[in-house]
mmCIF file of C-alpha atoms in Angstrom:
data_model
loop_
_atom_site.group_PDB
_atom_site.id
_atom_site.type_symbol
_atom_site.label_atom_id
_atom_site.label_comp_id
_atom_site.label_asym_id
_atom_site.label_seq_id
_atom_site.Cartn_x
_atom_site.Cartn_y
_atom_site.Cartn_z
ATOM 1 C CA MET A 1 33.804 -52.811 10.611
ATOM 2 C CA LYS A 2 34.363 -49.022 9.883
ATOM 3 C CA ARG A 3 31.998 -49.055 7.106
ATOM 4 C CA ALA A 4 29.434 -50.813 9.454
ATOM 5 C CA GLY A 5 29.900 -48.023 11.869
ATOM 6 C CA ARG A 6 29.783 -44.886 9.231
ATOM 7 C CA LYS A 7 26.423 -46.310 7.772
ATOM 8 C CA LYS A 8 25.343 -46.445 11.734
ATOM 9 C CA GLN A 9 26.552 -42.750 12.614
ATOM 10 C CA GLU A 10 24.892 -41.608 9.276
ATOM 11 C CA TYR A 11 21.889 -43.762 10.282
ATOM 12 C CA GLU A 12 21.879 -42.001 13.258
ATOM 13 C CA GLU A 13 22.079 -38.620 12.076
ATOM 14 C CA ILE A 14 19.138 -39.168 9.987
ATOM 15 C CA ASP A 15 17.377 -40.386 12.876
ATOM 16 C CA ASP A 16 18.170 -37.351 15.111
ATOM 17 C CA PHE A 17 16.800 -35.032 12.024
ATOM 18 C CA ALA A 18 13.778 -36.881 11.853
ATOM 19 C CA LYS A 19 12.969 -37.086 15.260
ATOM 20 C CA ALA A 20 13.885 -33.034 15.656
ATOM 21 C CA LEU A 21 11.658 -33.016 12.788
ATOM 22 C CA LEU A 22 8.668 -34.783 14.595
ATOM 23 C CA ASP A 23 9.360 -32.862 17.754
ATOM 24 C CA LYS A 24 8.736 -29.834 15.693
ATOM 25 C CA LYS A 25 5.698 -30.903 14.430
ATOM 26 C CA THR A 26 4.292 -32.093 17.673
ATOM 27 C CA GLU A 27 5.512 -28.449 19.128
ATOM 28 C CA MET A 28 3.296 -27.203 16.403
ATOM 29 C CA ALA A 29 0.537 -29.432 16.889
ATOM 30 C CA ILE A 30 0.512 -28.734 20.826
ATOM 31 C CA TYR A 31 0.958 -25.026 20.312
ATOM 32 C CA LYS A 32 -1.539 -24.522 17.261
ATOM 33 C CA ASP A 33 -3.848 -22.664 19.308
ATOM 34 C CA LEU A 34 -1.004 -20.335 20.588
ATOM 35 C CA GLU A 35 0.396 -19.646 17.213
ATOM 36 C CA GLU A 36 -2.824 -18.836 15.731
ATOM 37 C CA ASP A 37 -3.373 -16.236 18.181
ATOM 38 C CA ALA A 38 0.173 -14.700 17.638
ATOM 39 C CA SER A 39 -0.606 -15.041 13.875
ATOM 40 C CA PRO A 40 -2.113 -11.509 12.266
ATOM 41 C CA LYS A 41 -4.028 -14.210 9.988
ATOM 42 C CA PRO A 42 -5.790 -17.600 11.172
ATOM 43 C CA MET A 43 -4.617 -20.679 9.399
ATOM 44 C CA SER A 44 -7.052 -23.594 9.161
ATOM 45 C CA GLU A 45 -5.495 -27.291 10.074
ATOM 46 C CA LEU A 46 -6.133 -28.219 6.128
ATOM 47 C CA GLU A 47 -3.983 -25.148 4.763
ATOM 48 C CA ARG A 48 -1.437 -26.143 7.677
ATOM 49 C CA LEU A 49 -0.852 -29.467 6.448
ATOM 50 C CA LYS A 50 -0.855 -28.202 2.893
ATOM 51 C CA LYS A 51 1.934 -25.913 3.950
ATOM 52 C CA GLU A 52 4.028 -28.703 5.616
ATOM 53 C CA GLU A 53 3.333 -31.077 2.829
ATOM 54 C CA THR A 54 5.021 -27.944 0.765
ATOM 55 C CA MET A 55 7.538 -27.633 3.216
ATOM 56 C CA SER A 56 8.290 -31.471 3.463
ATOM 57 C CA SER A 57 8.237 -31.643 -0.379
ATOM 58 C CA ALA A 58 10.855 -29.122 -0.522
ATOM 59 C CA LEU A 59 13.209 -30.601 2.148
ATOM 60 C CA ASP A 60 12.682 -34.143 0.154
ATOM 61 C CA MET A 61 13.744 -32.852 -2.917
ATOM 62 C CA LEU A 62 16.900 -31.332 -1.024
ATOM 63 C CA ARG A 63 17.476 -34.580 0.584
ATOM 64 C CA LYS A 64 17.268 -36.572 -2.420
ATOM 65 C CA GLU A 65 19.866 -34.593 -4.245
ATOM 66 C CA ARG A 66 22.283 -35.331 -1.411
ATOM 67 C CA GLY A 67 21.646 -38.838 -1.601
ATOM 68 C CA GLN A 68 19.662 -39.257 1.352
ATOM 69 C CA LYS A 69 16.067 -40.798 1.888
ATOM 70 C CA THR A 70 12.923 -38.524 2.157
ATOM 71 C CA ILE A 71 11.525 -37.392 5.498
ATOM 72 C CA GLN A 72 8.788 -39.827 5.240
ATOM 73 C CA GLU A 73 10.698 -42.728 4.454
ATOM 74 C CA GLU A 74 12.893 -41.685 7.995
ATOM 75 C CA GLU A 75 9.962 -41.200 9.684
ATOM 76 C CA LYS A 76 8.164 -44.407 9.014
ATOM 77 C CA GLU A 77 11.776 -46.251 9.262
ATOM 78 C CA TYR A 78 11.928 -44.817 12.950
ATOM 79 C CA SER A 79 8.933 -45.424 13.724
ATOM 80 C CA LEU A 80 9.002 -48.986 12.865
ATOM 81 C CA LYS A 81 12.368 -49.547 14.595
ATOM 82 C CA GLU A 82 10.480 -48.116 17.824
ATOM 83 C CA GLU A 83 7.728 -50.475 17.287
ATOM 84 C CA LEU A 84 10.316 -53.675 16.812
ATOM 85 C CA ASP A 85 12.810 -52.354 19.768
ATOM 86 C CA LYS A 86 9.658 -52.985 22.129
ATOM 87 C CA THR A 87 9.168 -56.464 20.747
ATOM 88 C CA LEU A 88 12.320 -57.777 19.585
ATOM 89 C CA ASP A 89 16.037 -57.522 20.801
ATOM 90 C CA PRO A 90 17.473 -54.215 20.102
ATOM 91 C CA LYS A 91 20.419 -55.685 18.107
ATOM 92 C CA LEU A 92 18.126 -58.199 16.430
ATOM 93 C CA THR A 93 16.650 -55.149 15.105
ATOM 94 C CA GLU A 94 20.043 -53.271 14.289
ATOM 95 C CA ASN A 95 21.198 -56.393 12.275
ATOM 96 C CA LEU A 96 17.735 -56.644 10.520
ATOM 97 C CA PHE A 97 18.224 -52.813 9.376
ATOM 98 C CA LYS A 98 21.890 -52.899 8.473
ATOM 99 C CA LYS A 99 21.181 -56.381 6.362
ATOM 100 C CA ASP A 100 18.401 -54.923 4.098
ATOM 101 C CA GLU A 101 17.471 -51.144 4.673
ATOM 102 C CA ASP A 102 15.219 -51.251 1.362
ATOM 103 C CA ALA A 103 13.689 -54.222 2.722
ATOM 104 C CA SER A 104 12.784 -52.687 6.061
ATOM 105 C CA LEU A 105 11.860 -49.143 4.071
ATOM 106 C CA LYS A 106 9.115 -51.286 2.330
ATOM 107 C CA ALA A 107 8.045 -52.881 5.433
ATOM 108 C CA VAL A 108 7.974 -49.355 6.996
ATOM 109 C CA GLN A 109 6.021 -48.069 4.162
ATOM 110 C CA ASP A 110 3.393 -51.162 4.342
ATOM 111 C CA ILE A 111 2.751 -50.799 8.334
ATOM 112 C CA LEU A 112 2.363 -47.207 8.595
ATOM 113 C CA ASN A 113 0.875 -46.321 5.308
ATOM 114 C CA SER A 114 -2.531 -47.540 6.658
ATOM 115 C CA ASP A 115 -1.896 -45.527 10.235
ATOM 116 C CA VAL A 116 -0.809 -42.503 8.209
ATOM 117 C CA ASN A 117 -3.678 -42.243 5.752
ATOM 118 C CA ASN A 118 -5.964 -42.737 8.683
ATOM 119 C CA GLN A 119 -4.764 -40.211 10.666
ATOM 120 C CA VAL A 120 -4.926 -37.555 7.875
ATOM 121 C CA GLU A 121 -8.281 -38.464 6.851
ATOM 122 C CA GLU A 122 -9.577 -38.142 10.223
ATOM 123 C CA LYS A 123 -7.511 -34.612 10.396
ATOM 124 C CA ILE A 124 -9.060 -33.765 7.087
ATOM 125 C CA LYS A 125 -12.561 -34.678 8.576
ATOM 126 C CA GLU A 126 -12.355 -32.654 11.808
ATOM 127 C CA GLN A 127 -11.002 -29.819 9.884
ATOM 128 C CA GLU A 128 -14.034 -30.065 7.679
ATOM 129 C CA GLU A 129 -16.618 -30.267 10.568
ATOM 130 C CA PRO A 130 -15.739 -26.824 11.875
ATOM 131 C CA GLU A 131 -15.807 -25.448 8.376
ATOM 132 C CA LYS A 132 -19.057 -26.853 7.403
ATOM 133 C CA GLU A 133 -20.754 -25.135 10.645
ATOM 134 C CA GLU A 134 -18.835 -21.841 9.968
ATOM 135 C CA VAL A 135 -20.245 -22.166 6.046
ATOM 136 C CA VAL A 136 -23.683 -22.904 7.506
ATOM 137 C CA LYS A 137 -23.399 -19.973 9.854
ATOM 138 C CA GLN A 138 -22.276 -17.831 6.935
ATOM 139 C CA ASP A 139 -25.273 -18.882 5.005
ATOM 140 C CA GLU A 140 -27.621 -18.107 7.857
ATOM 141 C CA ASP A 141 -25.789 -14.580 8.181
ATOM 142 C CA LYS A 142 -26.040 -13.868 4.132
ATOM 143 C CA PRO A 143 -29.582 -13.782 2.903
ATOM 144 C CA LYS A 144 -29.864 -10.348 3.337
ATOM 145 C CA GLU A 145 -26.912 -9.873 1.276
ATOM 146 C CA LYS A 146 -27.717 -12.438 -1.162
ATOM 147 C CA LYS A 147 -31.521 -10.218 -1.599
ATOM 148 C CA LYS A 148 -29.478 -7.128 -1.969
ATOM 149 C CA SER A 149 -27.187 -9.031 -4.732
ATOM 150 C CA ARG A 150 -30.262 -10.045 -6.734
ATOM 151 C CA ILE A 151 -32.150 -6.592 -6.458
ATOM 152 C CA SER A 152 -28.681 -5.361 -7.735
ATOM 153 C CA LYS A 153 -28.655 -7.841 -10.429
ATOM 154 C CA THR A 154 -31.960 -7.158 -11.690
ATOM 155 C CA THR A 155 -31.464 -3.426 -11.423
ATOM 156 C CA LYS A 156 -28.656 -4.120 -13.606
ATOM 157 C CA ILE A 157 -30.006 -6.214 -16.391
ATOM 158 C CA ILE A 158 -33.570 -3.258 -16.304
ATOM 159 C CA MET A 159 -30.975 -0.791 -17.114
ATOM 160 C CA CYS A 160 -29.114 -2.816 -19.693
ATOM 161 C CA LEU A 161 -32.315 -3.395 -21.472
ATOM 162 C CA VAL A 162 -33.624 0.281 -21.208
ATOM 163 C CA VAL A 163 -29.858 1.075 -22.717
ATOM 164 C CA LEU A 164 -30.357 -1.319 -25.710
ATOM 165 C CA GLY A 165 -33.652 -0.295 -26.412
ATOM 166 C CA VAL A 166 -32.873 3.642 -26.544
ATOM 167 C CA CYS A 167 -29.902 2.161 -28.660
ATOM 168 C CA LEU A 168 -32.072 0.189 -30.887
ATOM 169 C CA MET A 169 -34.884 3.213 -31.090
ATOM 170 C CA GLY A 170 -31.953 5.698 -31.743
ATOM 171 C CA GLY A 171 -30.557 3.515 -34.411
ATOM 172 C CA TYR A 172 -33.878 3.302 -36.233
ATOM 173 C CA ALA A 173 -34.674 6.887 -35.929
ATOM 174 C CA TYR A 174 -31.310 7.175 -37.438
ATOM 175 C CA LYS A 175 -31.793 5.204 -40.211
ATOM 176 C CA ILE A 176 -35.317 6.594 -41.309
ATOM 177 C CA TYR A 177 -34.188 10.146 -41.218
ATOM 178 C CA VAL A 178 -30.419 9.911 -42.532
ATOM 179 C CA TYR A 179 -29.782 6.641 -44.286
ATOM 180 C CA ASP A 180 -32.973 5.865 -45.751
ATOM 181 C CA PRO A 181 -33.159 6.442 -49.307
ATOM 182 C CA GLN A 182 -36.234 7.932 -49.327
ATOM 183 C CA ASN A 183 -35.192 10.643 -47.402
ATOM 184 C CA VAL A 184 -31.572 10.981 -49.044
ATOM 185 C CA ALA A 185 -32.027 13.746 -51.773
ATOM 186 C CA SER A 186 -30.103 13.230 -54.923
ATOM 187 C CA GLN A 187 -28.505 15.611 -56.893
ATOM 188 C CA GLU A 188 -31.373 15.895 -59.714
ATOM 189 C CA GLN A 189 -33.666 16.476 -56.722
ATOM 190 C CA ILE A 190 -31.550 19.142 -55.258
ATOM 191 C CA ASP A 191 -31.235 21.009 -58.964
ATOM 192 C CA ALA A 192 -35.163 20.659 -58.838
ATOM 193 C CA TYR A 193 -35.616 22.160 -55.557
ATOM 194 C CA ASN A 194 -33.188 25.104 -56.270
ATOM 195 C CA ARG A 195 -34.984 25.896 -59.823
ATOM 196 C CA LEU A 196 -38.329 26.157 -57.612
ATOM 197 C CA VAL A 197 -36.636 28.441 -55.291
ATOM 198 C CA ASP A 198 -35.246 30.742 -58.002
ATOM 199 C CA TYR A 199 -38.994 30.838 -59.083
ATOM 200 C CA ALA A 200 -40.236 32.033 -55.954
ATOM 201 C CA ASP A 201 -37.398 34.861 -55.464
ATOM 202 C CA GLU A 202 -38.478 36.331 -59.033
ATOM 203 C CA PHE A 203 -42.262 35.935 -58.389
ATOM 204 C CA ASP A 204 -42.913 39.521 -57.637
ATOM 205 C CA MET A 205 -41.130 40.605 -61.090
ATOM 206 C CA MET A 206 -42.703 38.288 -63.263
ATOM 207 C CA SER A 207 -45.326 38.867 -65.859
ATOM 208 C CA ASP A 208 -48.651 36.918 -65.940
ATOM 209 C CA SER A 209 -47.326 34.585 -68.942
ATOM 210 C CA GLU A 210 -44.198 33.916 -67.034
ATOM 211 C CA LYS A 211 -45.574 33.179 -63.956
ATOM 212 C CA LEU A 212 -47.523 30.313 -65.733
ATOM 213 C CA GLU A 213 -44.036 28.692 -66.208
ATOM 214 C CA LEU A 214 -44.346 27.106 -63.032
ATOM 215 C CA LEU A 215 -47.059 24.770 -64.502
ATOM 216 C CA ASP A 216 -44.431 23.305 -66.621
ATOM 217 C CA MET A 217 -42.004 22.620 -63.559
ATOM 218 C CA GLN A 218 -44.646 20.382 -62.177
ATOM 219 C CA ASP A 219 -42.771 17.594 -62.740
ATOM 220 C CA ASP A 220 -39.814 19.163 -60.648
ATOM 221 C CA TYR A 221 -41.987 19.300 -57.836
ATOM 222 C CA ASP A 222 -43.425 15.866 -58.127
ATOM 223 C CA GLY A 223 -39.896 14.170 -58.060
ATOM 224 C CA LEU A 224 -38.858 16.026 -54.814
ATOM 225 C CA LEU A 225 -38.749 14.208 -51.432
ATOM 226 C CA ASP A 226 -41.688 15.037 -48.796
ATOM 227 C CA LYS A 227 -39.370 16.790 -46.683
ATOM 228 C CA GLN A 228 -38.229 19.139 -49.543
ATOM 229 C CA LYS A 229 -41.978 19.558 -50.353
ATOM 230 C CA ASP A 230 -42.599 20.757 -47.023
ATOM 231 C CA GLU A 231 -39.794 22.958 -46.921
ATOM 232 C CA LEU A 232 -40.408 24.273 -50.435
ATOM 233 C CA ASN A 233 -44.095 25.038 -49.214
ATOM 234 C CA ALA A 234 -43.124 26.950 -46.375
ATOM 235 C CA TYR A 235 -40.573 28.918 -48.533
ATOM 236 C CA PHE A 236 -43.328 29.997 -50.685
ATOM 237 C CA LYS A 237 -45.796 31.019 -48.202
ATOM 238 C CA ASP A 238 -43.089 33.720 -46.757
ATOM 239 C CA LYS A 239 -44.650 36.734 -47.607
ATOM 240 C CA ASP A 240 -40.899 38.225 -49.026
ATOM 241 C CA HIS A 241 -41.597 35.292 -52.012
ATOM 242 C CA VAL A 242 -44.998 34.672 -52.998
ATOM 243 C CA GLY A 243 -47.264 34.584 -49.874
ATOM 244 C CA LYS A 244 -48.831 31.524 -50.418
ATOM 245 C CA THR A 245 -47.961 27.855 -50.853
ATOM 246 C CA TYR A 246 -46.873 26.310 -53.912
ATOM 247 C CA THR A 247 -49.923 23.976 -53.894
ATOM 248 C CA SER A 248 -51.826 27.472 -53.479
ATOM 249 C CA LEU A 249 -50.295 28.859 -56.183
ATOM 250 C CA ILE A 250 -50.546 26.376 -58.746
ATOM 251 C CA SER A 251 -54.560 26.320 -58.581
ATOM 252 C CA GLU A 252 -54.384 29.816 -59.110
ATOM 253 C CA LEU A 253 -52.119 29.774 -61.930
ATOM 254 C CA GLU A 254 -54.251 26.952 -63.450
ATOM 255 C CA LYS A 255 -57.380 29.192 -63.465
ATOM 256 C CA LEU A 256 -55.086 31.827 -65.091
ATOM 257 C CA LYS A 257 -54.045 29.408 -67.951
ATOM 258 C CA GLN A 258 -57.593 28.836 -68.678
ATOM 259 C CA GLU A 259 -58.274 32.492 -69.261
ATOM 260 C CA LEU A 260 -55.217 33.339 -71.189
ATOM 261 C CA GLU A 261 -55.896 30.439 -73.360
ATOM 262 C CA ASP A 262 -58.851 32.460 -74.833
ATOM 263 C CA GLU A 263 -58.484 31.845 -78.592
ATOM 264 C CA SER A 264 -60.682 34.697 -79.669
ATOM 265 C CA ASN A 265 -57.487 37.034 -80.049
ATOM 266 C CA GLU A 266 -57.122 38.201 -83.369
ATOM 267 C CA GLY A 267 -53.183 37.900 -83.709
ATOM 268 C CA TYR A 268 -53.697 34.395 -82.480
ATOM 269 C CA GLN A 269 -56.528 33.489 -85.094
ATOM 270 C CA SER A 270 -54.581 35.617 -88.149
ATOM 271 C CA LEU A 271 -51.255 33.656 -87.482
ATOM 272 C CA LYS A 272 -53.180 30.353 -87.040
ATOM 273 C CA ALA A 273 -54.611 30.550 -90.275
ATOM 274 C CA TYR A 274 -51.471 31.328 -92.075
ATOM 275 C CA LEU A 275 -49.628 28.592 -90.820
ATOM 276 C CA GLU A 276 -52.624 26.153 -91.099
ATOM 277 C CA ALA A 277 -52.409 27.263 -95.162
ATOM 278 C CA TRP A 278 -48.743 26.540 -95.173
ATOM 279 C CA ASP A 279 -48.401 23.774 -98.291
ATOM 280 C CA SER A 280 -50.361 26.238 -100.328
ATOM 281 C CA TYR A 281 -47.663 28.966 -100.391
ATOM 282 C CA SER A 282 -44.693 29.744 -102.689
ATOM 283 C CA ASP A 283 -41.514 30.283 -101.521
ATOM 284 C CA GLU A 284 -42.000 34.073 -101.829
ATOM 285 C CA GLN A 285 -45.255 33.769 -99.769
ATOM 286 C CA LYS A 286 -43.669 31.646 -97.177
ATOM 287 C CA LEU A 287 -41.271 34.742 -96.586
ATOM 288 C CA GLY A 288 -44.138 36.392 -95.278
ATOM 289 C CA VAL A 289 -44.110 34.297 -91.829
ATOM 290 C CA ILE A 290 -41.546 36.826 -90.824
ATOM 291 C CA ASN A 291 -44.107 39.713 -90.969
ATOM 292 C CA TYR A 292 -46.093 37.604 -88.086
ATOM 293 C CA LYS A 293 -43.059 38.014 -85.662
ATOM 294 C CA ALA A 294 -44.636 40.825 -83.778
ATOM 295 C CA THR A 295 -48.006 39.346 -83.704
ATOM 296 C CA TYR A 296 -46.548 36.138 -82.157
ATOM 297 C CA ASP A 297 -44.433 38.312 -79.423
ATOM 298 C CA ASP A 298 -47.981 40.003 -78.473
ATOM 299 C CA LEU A 299 -49.396 36.624 -77.568
ATOM 300 C CA ASN A 300 -49.065 35.267 -74.191
ATOM 301 C CA SER A 301 -47.125 32.203 -73.323
ATOM 302 C CA VAL A 302 -50.115 29.676 -73.364
ATOM 303 C CA LEU A 303 -51.307 31.034 -76.951
ATOM 304 C CA GLN A 304 -47.496 30.880 -77.929
ATOM 305 C CA LYS A 305 -47.534 27.435 -77.115
ATOM 306 C CA LYS A 306 -50.443 26.722 -78.843
ATOM 307 C CA ILE A 307 -49.038 28.732 -81.993
ATOM 308 C CA ASP A 308 -45.948 26.651 -81.997
ATOM 309 C CA ASP A 309 -47.997 23.166 -81.745
ATOM 310 C CA VAL A 310 -50.061 24.674 -84.758
ATOM 311 C CA ALA A 311 -46.732 25.109 -86.632
ATOM 312 C CA ARG A 312 -45.269 21.889 -85.787
ATOM 313 C CA THR A 313 -48.403 20.337 -87.374
ATOM 314 C CA TYR A 314 -48.198 21.865 -90.543
ATOM 315 C CA CYS A 315 -44.761 23.123 -90.792
ATOM 316 C CA THR A 316 -43.002 20.439 -88.921
ATOM 317 C CA LYS A 317 -41.379 22.873 -86.533
ATOM 318 C CA SER A 318 -42.180 25.500 -84.221
ATOM 319 C CA TYR A 319 -43.268 29.193 -85.203
ATOM 320 C CA THR A 320 -39.948 29.950 -83.790
ATOM 321 C CA SER A 321 -37.563 28.122 -85.814
ATOM 322 C CA LEU A 322 -39.778 28.494 -88.859
ATOM 323 C CA TYR A 323 -38.841 32.581 -88.415
ATOM 324 C CA SER A 324 -35.420 31.687 -87.951
ATOM 325 C CA GLU A 325 -34.917 29.535 -90.952
ATOM 326 C CA TYR A 326 -36.923 32.087 -93.490
ATOM 327 C CA PHE A 327 -35.380 35.178 -91.731
ATOM 328 C CA GLU A 328 -32.014 33.631 -92.597
ATOM 329 C CA ILE A 329 -32.870 33.085 -96.288
ATOM 330 C CA LEU A 330 -34.373 36.866 -96.366
ATOM 331 C CA LYS A 331 -31.396 38.218 -94.985
ATOM 332 C CA GLN A 332 -29.283 36.638 -97.570
ATOM 333 C CA ARG A 333 -31.380 37.640 -100.669
ATOM 334 C CA ASN A 334 -31.482 41.241 -98.857
ATOM 335 C CA GLU A 335 -28.063 41.441 -98.487
ATOM 336 C CA ALA A 336 -27.682 40.730 -102.524
ATOM 337 C CA GLN A 337 -30.049 43.433 -103.520
ATOM 338 C CA ILE A 338 -28.614 45.803 -101.143
ATOM 339 C CA ALA A 339 -25.126 45.081 -102.625
ATOM 340 C CA SER A 340 -26.709 45.600 -106.225
ATOM 341 C CA LEU A 341 -28.654 48.595 -105.448
ATOM 342 C CA GLN A 342 -25.765 50.259 -103.809
ATOM 343 C CA GLU A 343 -23.604 50.097 -106.610
ATOM 344 C CA GLN A 344 -26.445 51.663 -108.362
ATOM 345 C CA LEU A 345 -26.748 54.435 -105.958
ATOM 346 C CA ASP A 346 -22.880 55.025 -106.137
ATOM 347 C CA SER A 347 -23.318 55.434 -109.995
ATOM 348 C CA GLU A 348 -26.341 57.741 -109.519
ATOM 349 C CA LYS A 349 -23.957 59.941 -106.992
ATOM 350 C CA ALA A 350 -21.212 60.237 -109.622
ATOM 351 C CA ASN A 351 -23.290 61.229 -112.405
ATOM 352 C CA LEU A 352 -25.165 63.902 -109.975
ATOM 353 C CA GLN A 353 -21.813 65.508 -109.116
ATOM 354 C CA GLU A 354 -20.779 65.639 -112.821
ATOM 355 C CA LEU A 355 -24.183 67.628 -113.319
ATOM 356 C CA GLU A 356 -23.465 70.058 -110.651
ATOM 357 C CA THR A 357 -20.318 70.553 -111.663
ATOM 358 C CA TYR A 358 -21.799 70.938 -115.411
ATOM 359 C CA ALA A 359 -24.130 73.520 -113.860
ATOM 360 C CA ASP A 360 -21.812 75.647 -112.170
ATOM 361 C CA SER A 361 -20.039 75.816 -115.829
ATOM 362 C CA LEU A 362 -23.232 76.836 -117.288
ATOM 363 C CA GLU A 363 -23.911 79.648 -114.919
ATOM 364 C CA SER A 364 -20.516 80.800 -115.878
ATOM 365 C CA ASP A 365 -21.010 80.917 -119.266
ATOM 366 C CA LEU A 366 -24.368 82.458 -118.960
ATOM 367 C CA ALA A 367 -22.912 85.557 -116.799
ATOM 368 C CA TYR A 368 -20.132 86.190 -119.334
ATOM 369 C CA ALA A 369 -22.700 86.454 -122.026
ATOM 370 C CA LYS A 370 -24.809 88.775 -119.924
ATOM 371 C CA THR A 371 -21.691 90.846 -119.642
ATOM 372 C CA ASN A 372 -20.744 91.059 -123.063
ATOM 373 C CA ASN A 373 -24.374 91.524 -124.235
ATOM 374 C CA LEU A 374 -24.341 88.132 -126.542
ATOM 375 C CA ASP A 375 -27.094 86.028 -126.838
ATOM 376 C CA VAL A 376 -27.891 83.644 -124.050
ATOM 377 C CA ALA A 377 -30.890 81.758 -125.142
ATOM 378 C CA ASP A 378 -28.624 78.645 -125.965
ATOM 379 C CA ILE A 379 -27.019 78.651 -122.631
ATOM 380 C CA GLN A 380 -29.944 79.063 -120.785
ATOM 381 C CA SER A 381 -31.566 76.059 -122.492
ATOM 382 C CA GLN A 382 -28.647 74.110 -121.625
ATOM 383 C CA ILE A 383 -28.920 75.346 -118.096
ATOM 384 C CA ASP A 384 -32.265 74.017 -117.715
ATOM 385 C CA THR A 385 -32.040 70.662 -119.235
ATOM 386 C CA ASN A 386 -29.126 70.178 -116.784
ATOM 387 C CA ASN A 387 -31.262 71.218 -113.849
ATOM 388 C CA SER A 388 -33.935 68.775 -115.042
ATOM 389 C CA VAL A 389 -31.316 65.982 -115.274
ATOM 390 C CA ILE A 390 -29.944 66.965 -112.172
ATOM 391 C CA THR A 391 -33.469 66.621 -110.260
ATOM 392 C CA GLN A 392 -34.025 62.998 -112.095
ATOM 393 C CA THR A 393 -30.963 62.126 -110.921
ATOM 394 C CA GLN A 394 -31.520 63.149 -107.399
ATOM 395 C CA GLN A 395 -34.893 61.430 -107.673
ATOM 396 C CA THR A 396 -33.119 57.994 -108.296
ATOM 397 C CA ILE A 397 -30.741 58.326 -105.698
ATOM 398 C CA ASN A 398 -33.510 59.000 -103.366
ATOM 399 C CA SER A 399 -35.492 56.001 -104.465
ATOM 400 C CA LEU A 400 -32.215 53.496 -104.251
ATOM 401 C CA GLN A 401 -31.470 54.632 -100.775
ATOM 402 C CA SER A 402 -35.209 54.041 -99.716
ATOM 403 C CA GLN A 403 -35.024 50.441 -101.177
ATOM 404 C CA ILE A 404 -31.584 49.786 -99.379
ATOM 405 C CA ASP A 405 -33.180 51.422 -96.106
ATOM 406 C CA SER A 406 -35.892 48.694 -96.875
ATOM 407 C CA LEU A 407 -34.145 45.765 -96.878
ATOM 408 C CA LYS A 408 -31.805 46.547 -94.233
ATOM 409 C CA ALA A 409 -35.258 47.133 -91.993
ATOM 410 C CA GLN A 410 -36.394 43.642 -93.166
ATOM 411 C CA ILE A 411 -33.178 42.082 -91.559
ATOM 412 C CA GLN A 412 -32.563 43.786 -88.457
ATOM 413 C CA GLU A 413 -33.472 41.692 -85.749
#
């Protein structure tokens, strides 16, 4: 009996809690409008139900931890008990709940599930209808905003396309003018450009034959980039340099070259004839190529180039190479002759010194003979002979010196 009384007391406490919770929910439903007015932010029915469901879930978890039934189960059981109290004897109802609480709870769930679900669905429908009406009103109020939004979006798309186009054009231009291999000068092209610039800087100090050297630099110009060619023509056209563009100067130099290529020059004809007969010369005659050095130097660069071509044809090398080779041969031979002549010269000078000493001795003897009234005829004859030998020795010395000087002159560059 005590156990049954304790259970009844707990049951009544739970019923009181559930009843208080239902009263609170009823109060909230009745004074919903007042609470919404007092609240700084109105809450929809659906939101309120969700919050209540969240609160109920939290309370259910707390009650389960304490070993109690959930609020929904208590509500269903309470509602069922009231319904049964109306139709059955209260004692019978209490006995029914005492005998099988689980069966009672199951019955409560079966009976109220349909009713509760219907109530929730009706409340949700009632909540959705005003929300739909509100949405329709909002849609009617927002056509202008949508239009504005569309215009703003279109403007943004156009701006993005414009920016993208500018970036693409900038990238293309950057590639063409910077990274395109056709516009990036190699080191060889830079060196060629610098050589042509140096030519322009020295143009005013050049002879005609030196100016023609630009024709030999045509390959340098042809290998430049178009951008470099434009810059170079502008540099040449500057009055402080050439005063005309590179292309104009080339045309003038080609005409000058034609004039300078006139082969009627006597020195040119003489040297050309000598080289063409090269195979018929002896070693001594081939040394004569050295004698044409001055003739070759007097020719302009165009004719010199032609002479070099003739020398390569008949002598297997250019005139300058031929000259260097035979000059070295002549130098070695002359140096040997000079050494021999120098020995002879030194010997003759020593003889001359002795003859002059002897002449002084004879002059002393002659003076003594005259002072003592002796015969001077023999002494005078010796003096005359000695003087004659001195003269011959001096002539020999002069000849040797002349030969030496001549040989030295031949090997002086």
